[in-house]
Tab-separated table of C-alpha atoms in Angstrom:
chain	number	residue	atom	x	y	z
I	27	MET	CA	39.472	107.605	4.418
I	28	ARG	CA	39.781	103.813	4.093
I	29	LEU	CA	43.146	102.144	4.656
I	30	HIS	CA	44.492	99.512	2.339
I	31	PRO	CA	44.030	96.072	3.975
I	32	LEU	CA	47.785	95.443	4.012
I	33	ALA	CA	48.391	98.813	5.688
I	34	ALA	CA	45.705	98.087	8.283
I	35	ASP	CA	47.234	94.685	9.058
I	36	GLY	CA	50.645	96.339	9.380
I	37	LEU	CA	49.283	98.799	11.928
I	38	ILE	CA	47.684	95.952	13.898
I	39	ALA	CA	50.946	94.020	13.877
I	40	ALA	CA	52.820	97.127	15.081
I	41	ALA	CA	50.272	97.655	17.869
I	42	LEU	CA	50.582	94.038	19.047
I	43	THR	CA	54.377	94.316	18.954
I	44	THR	CA	54.166	97.401	21.165
I	45	VAL	CA	51.895	95.590	23.640
I	46	ALA	CA	54.275	92.589	23.706
I	47	VAL	CA	57.263	94.857	24.340
I	48	LEU	CA	55.481	96.588	27.232
I	49	LEU	CA	54.535	93.224	28.727
I	50	GLY	CA	58.077	91.913	28.221
I	51	THR	CA	59.484	94.686	30.374
I	52	GLU	CA	57.260	93.427	33.209
I	53	ALA	CA	58.498	89.819	33.007
I	54	VAL	CA	60.913	90.144	35.951
I	55	ALA	CA	58.232	91.740	38.135
I	56	GLN	CA	56.017	88.735	37.394
I	57	GLY	CA	58.688	86.305	38.486
I	58	TRP	CA	59.968	85.306	35.030
I	59	PRO	CA	63.424	85.655	33.500
I	60	ALA	CA	64.243	88.922	31.808
I	61	LEU	CA	63.944	88.881	28.017
I	62	ASP	CA	67.291	88.668	26.257
I	63	PRO	CA	67.989	89.405	22.549
I	64	LEU	CA	66.831	85.914	21.550
I	65	ALA	CA	63.560	86.381	23.402
I	66	TRP	CA	62.995	89.795	21.801
I	67	THR	CA	63.669	88.237	18.405
I	68	LEU	CA	61.058	85.565	19.069
I	69	VAL	CA	58.587	88.238	20.238
I	70	ALA	CA	59.114	90.073	16.937
I	71	LEU	CA	58.565	86.812	15.024
I	72	LEU	CA	55.348	86.266	17.003
I	73	THR	CA	53.765	89.592	16.058
I	74	LEU	CA	55.314	91.129	12.936
I	75	PRO	CA	54.240	88.296	10.544
I	76	LEU	CA	50.652	89.240	11.375
I	77	ALA	CA	51.039	92.052	8.827
I	78	LEU	CA	50.504	89.280	6.232
I	79	ARG	CA	47.715	87.503	8.098
I	80	THR	CA	45.012	88.138	5.461
I	81	ARG	CA	47.340	87.213	2.585
I	82	ALA	CA	48.352	83.802	3.991
I	83	PRO	CA	46.327	83.180	7.178
I	84	VAL	CA	47.127	79.490	7.657
I	85	THR	CA	50.851	79.895	6.993
I	86	VAL	CA	51.082	82.857	9.360
I	87	CYS	CA	49.134	80.939	12.016
I	88	LEU	CA	51.452	77.916	11.837
I	89	ALA	CA	54.586	80.085	11.864
I	90	VAL	CA	53.408	82.138	14.839
I	91	HIS	CA	52.491	79.044	16.850
I	92	ALA	CA	55.854	77.450	16.062
I	93	CYS	CA	57.659	80.563	17.344
I	94	TRP	CA	55.448	80.649	20.419
I	95	ALA	CA	56.249	76.988	21.198
I	96	VAL	CA	59.979	77.736	20.957
I	97	TYR	CA	59.535	80.839	23.128
I	98	VAL	CA	57.691	78.808	25.792
I	99	THR	CA	60.240	75.975	25.623
I	100	LEU	CA	63.054	78.429	26.390
I	101	GLY	CA	61.306	79.336	29.643
I	102	TYR	CA	60.125	82.886	28.953
I	103	TRP	CA	56.835	84.360	30.195
I	104	PRO	CA	54.180	82.797	27.891
I	105	VAL	CA	51.722	85.692	28.184
I	106	VAL	CA	54.050	88.001	26.248
I	107	GLY	CA	53.709	85.863	23.098
I	108	SER	CA	50.057	84.825	23.440
I	109	PHE	CA	48.402	87.683	21.545
I	110	GLY	CA	49.892	86.892	18.162
I	111	PRO	CA	48.669	83.267	18.052
I	112	MET	CA	45.193	84.328	19.245
I	113	LEU	CA	44.836	86.908	16.469
I	114	ALA	CA	46.154	84.372	13.963
I	115	VAL	CA	43.458	81.842	14.944
I	116	TYR	CA	40.740	84.496	14.648
I	117	THR	CA	42.026	85.409	11.192
I	118	VAL	CA	41.930	81.804	9.989
I	119	ALA	CA	38.379	81.395	11.334
I	120	SER	CA	37.238	84.559	9.533
I	121	LEU	CA	38.798	83.651	6.177
I	122	ARG	CA	38.970	79.879	5.879
I	123	PRO	CA	36.496	76.941	6.111
I	124	THR	CA	35.371	75.571	9.452
I	125	ARG	CA	37.622	72.491	9.363
I	126	THR	CA	40.753	74.541	8.857
I	127	ALA	CA	39.704	76.976	11.578
I	128	ALA	CA	38.993	74.098	13.979
I	129	ALA	CA	42.473	72.629	13.391
I	130	CYS	CA	44.126	75.987	14.101
I	131	ALA	CA	41.979	76.456	17.220
I	132	ALA	CA	43.065	73.003	18.420
I	133	LEU	CA	46.687	74.000	17.783
I	134	LEU	CA	46.231	77.092	19.940
I	135	ALA	CA	44.683	74.979	22.710
I	136	GLY	CA	47.557	72.492	22.531
I	137	VAL	CA	50.303	75.130	22.772
I	138	TRP	CA	48.343	76.885	25.543
I	139	ILE	CA	48.267	73.684	27.632
I	140	TYR	CA	51.944	73.075	26.860
I	141	ALA	CA	52.716	76.586	28.149
I	142	GLY	CA	50.767	75.802	31.343
I	143	LEU	CA	52.705	72.609	31.856
I	144	ARG	CA	56.029	74.403	31.315
I	145	SER	CA	55.039	77.163	33.744
I	146	ASP	CA	54.356	74.695	36.545
I	147	THR	CA	52.015	77.158	38.236
I	148	GLY	CA	49.867	74.509	39.848
I	149	SER	CA	46.600	75.897	38.428
I	150	MET	CA	46.100	73.550	35.460
I	151	ALA	CA	42.324	73.664	35.802
I	152	SER	CA	42.412	77.370	34.992
I	153	VAL	CA	44.872	76.782	32.142
I	154	ALA	CA	42.661	74.030	30.704
I	155	GLY	CA	39.608	76.284	30.884
I	156	GLN	CA	41.482	79.025	29.064
I	157	ALA	CA	42.802	76.538	26.515
I	158	VAL	CA	39.225	75.543	25.702
I	159	GLY	CA	37.456	78.890	26.121
I	160	PHE	CA	39.768	81.227	24.229
I	161	PRO	CA	39.982	79.121	21.027
I	162	LEU	CA	36.197	78.598	21.020
I	163	VAL	CA	35.479	82.308	21.423
I	164	LEU	CA	38.010	83.230	18.741
I	165	TRP	CA	36.606	80.599	16.371
I	166	ARG	CA	33.051	81.836	16.975
I	167	PHE	CA	33.900	85.487	16.367
I	168	GLY	CA	35.850	84.551	13.270
I	169	TYR	CA	32.974	82.415	11.962
I	170	VAL	CA	30.506	85.272	12.463
I	171	ALA	CA	32.873	87.645	10.652
I	172	ARG	CA	33.245	85.197	7.759
I	173	ARG	CA	29.473	84.697	7.429
I	174	THR	CA	28.934	88.447	7.579
I	175	GLY	CA	31.503	88.938	4.823
I	176	GLU	CA	29.874	86.246	2.664
I	177	LEU	CA	26.422	87.759	3.140
I	178	THR	CA	27.806	91.198	2.302
I	179	LEU	CA	29.354	89.899	-0.900
I	180	ARG	CA	26.125	88.125	-1.806
I	181	LEU	CA	24.117	91.268	-1.134
I	182	ARG	CA	26.463	93.320	-3.289
I	183	ALA	CA	26.203	90.745	-6.072
I	184	GLU	CA	22.403	90.807	-5.855
I	185	GLN	CA	22.412	94.613	-5.894
I	186	ALA	CA	24.712	94.624	-8.933
I	187	ASP	CA	22.497	92.062	-10.674
I	188	ARG	CA	19.388	94.083	-9.873
I	189	ALA	CA	21.097	97.223	-11.156
I	190	ARG	CA	21.983	95.406	-14.401
I	191	ARG	CA	18.372	94.254	-14.802
I	192	GLU	CA	17.097	97.751	-14.157
I	193	VAL	CA	19.498	99.140	-16.748
I	194	ALA	CA	18.354	96.514	-19.260
I	195	GLU	CA	14.693	97.273	-18.545
I	196	GLU	CA	15.355	100.988	-18.894
I	197	ARG	CA	17.062	100.413	-22.221
I	198	VAL	CA	14.068	98.420	-23.447
I	199	ARG	CA	11.733	101.174	-22.297
I	200	ILE	CA	13.812	103.814	-24.073
I	201	ALA	CA	13.902	101.688	-27.224
I	202	ARG	CA	10.118	101.355	-27.204
I	203	GLU	CA	9.696	105.045	-26.554
I	204	LEU	CA	12.019	105.804	-29.449
I	205	HIS	CA	9.936	103.467	-31.592
I	206	ASP	CA	6.786	105.373	-30.670
I	207	VAL	CA	8.406	108.740	-31.303
I	208	VAL	CA	10.149	107.999	-34.579
I	209	ALA	CA	8.180	105.265	-36.366
I	210	HIS	CA	5.100	107.384	-37.066
I	211	HIS	CA	7.052	110.291	-38.519
I	212	ILE	CA	9.366	108.052	-40.529
I	213	ALA	CA	6.342	106.287	-42.051
I	214	VAL	CA	4.884	109.645	-43.115
I	215	ILE	CA	8.238	110.805	-44.482
I	216	ASN	CA	8.631	107.548	-46.415
I	217	VAL	CA	5.201	107.843	-48.043
I	218	GLN	CA	5.663	111.529	-48.868
I	219	ALA	CA	9.166	110.964	-50.266
I	220	GLY	CA	7.770	108.303	-52.589
I	221	LEU	CA	4.996	110.641	-53.671
I	222	ALA	CA	7.416	113.529	-54.288
I	223	ARG	CA	9.661	111.294	-56.360
I	224	PHE	CA	6.708	110.044	-58.405
I	225	VAL	CA	5.327	113.510	-59.278
I	226	PHE	CA	8.607	115.439	-59.213
I	227	ARG	CA	8.551	116.183	-62.965
I	228	SER	CA	4.816	116.063	-63.672
I	229	ASP	CA	3.297	117.922	-60.689
I	230	ALA	CA	5.676	120.352	-59.022
I	231	ARG	CA	3.002	121.685	-56.666
I	232	THR	CA	2.207	118.251	-55.250
I	233	ALA	CA	5.907	117.487	-54.943
I	234	ARG	CA	6.441	120.759	-53.071
I	235	GLU	CA	3.573	119.968	-50.688
I	236	ALA	CA	5.040	116.521	-50.074
I	237	LEU	CA	8.406	118.061	-49.285
I	238	ASP	CA	6.721	120.522	-46.921
I	239	THR	CA	5.080	117.586	-45.140
I	240	ILE	CA	8.441	115.809	-44.930
I	241	GLU	CA	9.991	118.931	-43.433
I	242	GLY	CA	7.224	119.246	-40.835
I	243	ALA	CA	7.243	115.556	-39.896
I	244	SER	CA	11.031	115.454	-39.559
I	245	GLY	CA	10.976	118.629	-37.454
I	246	GLU	CA	8.355	117.149	-35.142
I	247	ALA	CA	10.340	113.919	-34.862
I	248	LEU	CA	13.446	115.859	-33.887
I	249	ALA	CA	11.479	117.937	-31.376
I	250	GLU	CA	10.043	114.819	-29.718
I	251	LEU	CA	13.477	113.200	-29.625
I	252	ARG	CA	14.879	116.296	-27.917
I	253	ARG	CA	11.981	116.251	-25.458
I	254	MET	CA	12.521	112.596	-24.591
I	255	LEU	CA	16.296	112.971	-24.247
I	256	GLY	CA	15.662	115.969	-22.026
I	257	LEU	CA	13.467	113.778	-19.848
I	258	LEU	CA	16.316	111.286	-19.532
I	259	ARG	CA	18.728	114.038	-18.491
I	260	ALA	CA	16.461	115.752	-15.969
I	261	ASP	CA	13.908	114.829	-13.346
I	262	GLY	CA	11.100	116.951	-14.726
I	263	VAL	CA	8.013	116.099	-16.734
I	264	GLN	CA	9.084	118.357	-19.534
I	265	GLY	CA	11.820	118.057	-22.092
I	266	ALA	CA	14.908	120.179	-22.412
I	267	ASP	CA	13.002	122.750	-24.474
I	268	GLY	CA	10.178	122.987	-21.909
I	269	ALA	CA	7.544	121.688	-24.351
I	270	PRO	CA	4.918	119.430	-22.762
I	271	ALA	CA	4.448	115.843	-23.846
I	272	PRO	CA	1.940	115.389	-26.708
I	273	GLY	CA	-1.706	115.116	-25.686
I	274	LEU	CA	-5.223	114.911	-27.050
I	275	ASP	CA	-5.138	118.475	-28.355
I	276	GLN	CA	-2.610	117.301	-30.954
I	277	LEU	CA	-4.722	114.491	-32.382
I	278	ASP	CA	-6.008	116.803	-35.133
I	279	GLU	CA	-2.445	117.544	-36.249
I	280	MET	CA	-1.614	113.837	-36.297
I	281	VAL	CA	-4.696	112.984	-38.347
I	282	THR	CA	-3.916	115.775	-40.805
I	283	ARG	CA	-0.390	114.506	-41.176
I	284	VAL	CA	-1.584	110.969	-41.864
I	285	ARG	CA	-4.062	112.238	-44.457
I	286	THR	CA	-1.182	113.816	-46.349
I	287	GLY	CA	0.414	110.373	-46.388
I	288	GLY	CA	-2.420	109.027	-48.531
I	289	VAL	CA	-4.656	107.501	-45.846
I	290	GLY	CA	-8.128	108.898	-45.413
I	291	VAL	CA	-8.664	109.380	-41.686
I	292	GLU	CA	-11.807	110.589	-39.934
I	293	LEU	CA	-11.617	111.855	-36.351
I	294	ARG	CA	-14.762	111.757	-34.212
I	295	VAL	CA	-15.140	112.898	-30.612
I	296	THR	CA	-18.200	111.842	-28.614
I	297	GLY	CA	-19.255	112.688	-25.100
I	298	THR	CA	-18.315	115.786	-23.153
I	299	PRO	CA	-14.566	116.511	-23.347
I	300	ARG	CA	-12.964	117.053	-19.953
I	301	PRO	CA	-9.412	117.539	-18.666
I	302	LEU	CA	-7.449	114.310	-18.356
I	303	PRO	CA	-4.164	113.618	-16.572
I	304	PRO	CA	-1.113	114.163	-18.819
I	305	GLY	CA	-0.142	110.508	-18.572
I	306	VAL	CA	-3.545	109.336	-19.793
I	307	GLN	CA	-3.411	111.827	-22.659
I	308	LEU	CA	0.064	110.652	-23.642
I	309	CYS	CA	-1.060	107.014	-23.513
I	310	VAL	CA	-4.029	107.717	-25.818
I	311	TYR	CA	-1.863	109.780	-28.171
I	312	ARG	CA	0.809	107.088	-28.475
I	313	VAL	CA	-1.677	104.278	-29.067
I	314	VAL	CA	-3.419	106.273	-31.816
I	315	GLN	CA	-0.034	107.161	-33.279
I	316	GLU	CA	1.072	103.534	-33.349
I	317	ALA	CA	-2.236	102.351	-34.816
I	318	LEU	CA	-2.179	104.950	-37.620
I	319	THR	CA	1.467	104.176	-38.308
I	320	ASN	CA	0.504	100.531	-38.790
I	321	VAL	CA	-2.222	101.600	-41.204
I	322	LEU	CA	0.322	103.612	-43.195
I	323	LYS	CA	2.800	100.743	-43.309
I	324	HIS	CA	0.563	97.686	-43.553
I	325	ALA	CA	-2.697	98.785	-45.152
I	326	PRO	CA	-1.830	101.093	-48.065
I	327	GLY	CA	-4.831	102.940	-49.470
I	328	ALA	CA	-7.074	102.015	-46.529
I	329	GLU	CA	-9.667	104.321	-44.977
I	330	ALA	CA	-9.270	104.759	-41.231
I	331	ALA	CA	-11.422	106.145	-38.439
I	332	VAL	CA	-10.381	107.438	-35.025
I	333	GLU	CA	-13.093	107.755	-32.404
I	334	LEU	CA	-12.459	109.332	-29.011
I	335	ALA	CA	-15.299	108.794	-26.537
I	336	TYR	CA	-15.636	110.391	-23.101
I	337	ARG	CA	-17.744	108.222	-20.785
I	338	ALA	CA	-18.474	108.192	-17.088
I	339	GLY	CA	-15.275	107.180	-15.328
I	340	GLU	CA	-13.364	106.256	-18.479
I	341	VAL	CA	-12.161	107.382	-21.867
I	342	THR	CA	-12.155	105.128	-24.928
I	343	VAL	CA	-10.350	105.511	-28.218
I	344	SER	CA	-10.666	103.208	-31.196
I	345	VAL	CA	-8.732	103.164	-34.460
I	346	THR	CA	-10.148	101.057	-37.283
I	347	ASP	CA	-9.397	100.604	-40.962
I	348	ASP	CA	-11.150	98.799	-43.795
I	349	GLY	CA	-8.043	96.991	-45.036
I	350	PRO	CA	-5.672	97.655	-47.945
I	351	VAL	CA	-6.951	98.629	-51.351
I	352	GLU	CA	-7.353	95.679	-53.709
I	353	GLY	CA	-4.256	95.158	-55.784
I	354	LEU	CA	-1.846	96.431	-53.129
I	355	ASP	CA	0.179	94.082	-50.960
I	356	PRO	CA	-1.687	93.522	-47.687
I	357	VAL	CA	-0.072	92.480	-44.447
I	358	THR	CA	-1.535	89.671	-42.379
I	359	PRO	CA	-2.803	90.626	-38.911
I	360	ALA	CA	-0.045	88.651	-37.222
I	361	GLU	CA	2.560	90.767	-38.971
I	362	ARG	CA	1.076	93.892	-37.468
I	363	GLY	CA	2.230	92.896	-33.988
I	364	GLY	CA	5.829	93.159	-32.889
I	365	HIS	CA	7.134	95.866	-30.585
I	366	GLY	CA	4.266	98.238	-31.403
I	367	LEU	CA	1.656	95.887	-29.949
I	368	ILE	CA	3.848	95.202	-26.914
I	369	GLY	CA	4.221	98.938	-26.339
I	370	MET	CA	0.454	99.494	-26.566
I	371	ARG	CA	-0.229	96.661	-24.127
I	372	GLU	CA	2.243	97.974	-21.567
I	373	ARG	CA	0.922	101.525	-21.830
I	374	ALA	CA	-2.609	100.229	-21.247
I	375	LYS	CA	-1.488	98.174	-18.222
I	376	LEU	CA	0.428	101.119	-16.804
I	377	TYR	CA	-2.766	103.172	-16.521
I	378	GLY	CA	-5.041	100.282	-15.520
I	379	GLY	CA	-6.773	100.079	-18.899
I	380	THR	CA	-7.740	97.405	-21.408
I	381	ILE	CA	-6.796	97.117	-25.051
I	382	LEU	CA	-8.209	94.955	-27.828
I	383	VAL	CA	-6.187	94.481	-31.001
I	384	GLY	CA	-7.047	92.329	-33.990
I	385	PRO	CA	-8.872	91.885	-37.306
I	386	ARG	CA	-12.512	92.962	-37.552
I	387	SER	CA	-15.288	90.644	-38.705
I	388	GLU	CA	-16.377	93.162	-41.360
I	389	GLY	CA	-12.809	93.429	-42.672
I	390	GLY	CA	-9.779	95.480	-41.821
I	391	PHE	CA	-8.054	95.877	-38.504
I	392	GLY	CA	-8.958	97.555	-35.218
I	393	VAL	CA	-7.452	98.819	-31.979
I	394	ARG	CA	-9.645	99.751	-29.020
I	395	LEU	CA	-8.192	101.267	-25.825
I	396	THR	CA	-10.170	101.956	-22.660
I	397	LEU	CA	-8.620	103.837	-19.762
I	398	PRO	CA	-10.220	104.573	-16.383
I	399	THR	CA	-10.309	108.190	-15.227
I	400	PRO	CA	-8.898	109.381	-12.955
I	401	VAL	CA	-5.722	107.315	-13.082
I	402	GLN	CA	-6.173	106.321	-9.433
I	403	ALA	CA	-8.962	103.943	-10.511
I	404	ALA	CA	-8.320	100.296	-9.726
I	405	ARG	CA	-6.320	98.380	-12.267
I	406	ARG	CA	-8.348	95.999	-14.355
I	407	GLY	CA	-5.561	94.165	-16.184
I	408	ASP	CA	-5.286	93.960	-19.941
I	409	ALA	CA	-6.914	91.855	-22.607
I	410	VAL	CA	-5.331	91.455	-26.017
I	411	ARG	CA	-6.992	89.664	-28.869
I	412	GLU	CA	-4.917	88.821	-31.896
């Protein structure tokens, strides 16, 4: 349980008042006059204001030293009132700049020497040593406390700034993941909705098939959204419904779905298929999904080919198209970039792969992703051609 700073200062002031009262009762035994009501009042003024020491450190320090000087001038035992001014100097050193702290330390030294002169004890060398040593020690401890507090505040600010950056980066990652999950299905739904509207009165069967495709694509989009949101809510590798992330075994379904959107897609697998880590499979799936989505959106009527090749120590997937059909509005290669290309690049870098994206010399557009297997293979950077 942490005390409020004002409550903590109040307790410290009460403790110092208690110590001063106990010392004051010993004044006669030490050869000093007994404390009368005026002296006890000055003792209270020397310690009780320390309850506000962190609110107004310099003011409290000056007031306490003024009371101590009056107390000493009246001939009472100086030791009884010394603790308040010492704590006040430490407080100023821990909360205020060095110049201010040095002035308060000098004030303490001056009143200390004045008390020695008034006491007439004959040991001024000792008094002078105390007048120099105590203020220096208090100033040093206060300075260390102030620097520690500043460093703590700076560390907290840096931690808060890092937390804000991490939150921003996480939001960007979620946005890109949402783009990957939704964009493909929305593109299919858009194409199929246009087809259903076009043939709604003339070809009911085709319209019904288009609506079936829309239903399936929207259901899959919702399922993937649930899976991703489940990942954000839990620390597992599965979504809230327990379904695994999409992998290479779902490429056929994706290709079939794109075919229903009016794009002829051919899927070829070369080499000997072998088990791949889930992350590598998800990376390949998302890159193919993004590439085919771009074909749907930017190359209407194009023919596309997806080739998945298993090679020694790596897996390669390429998605190519022959460009939009003549008469339809093509999209320049530069317009095919945006967040989709950024997402593909970062996925490739994450698994130590390379990706090439850009127009082909024979026409059309191509994406080629190469990932090392297993994922522990050394990173080889990324190369993007636009």
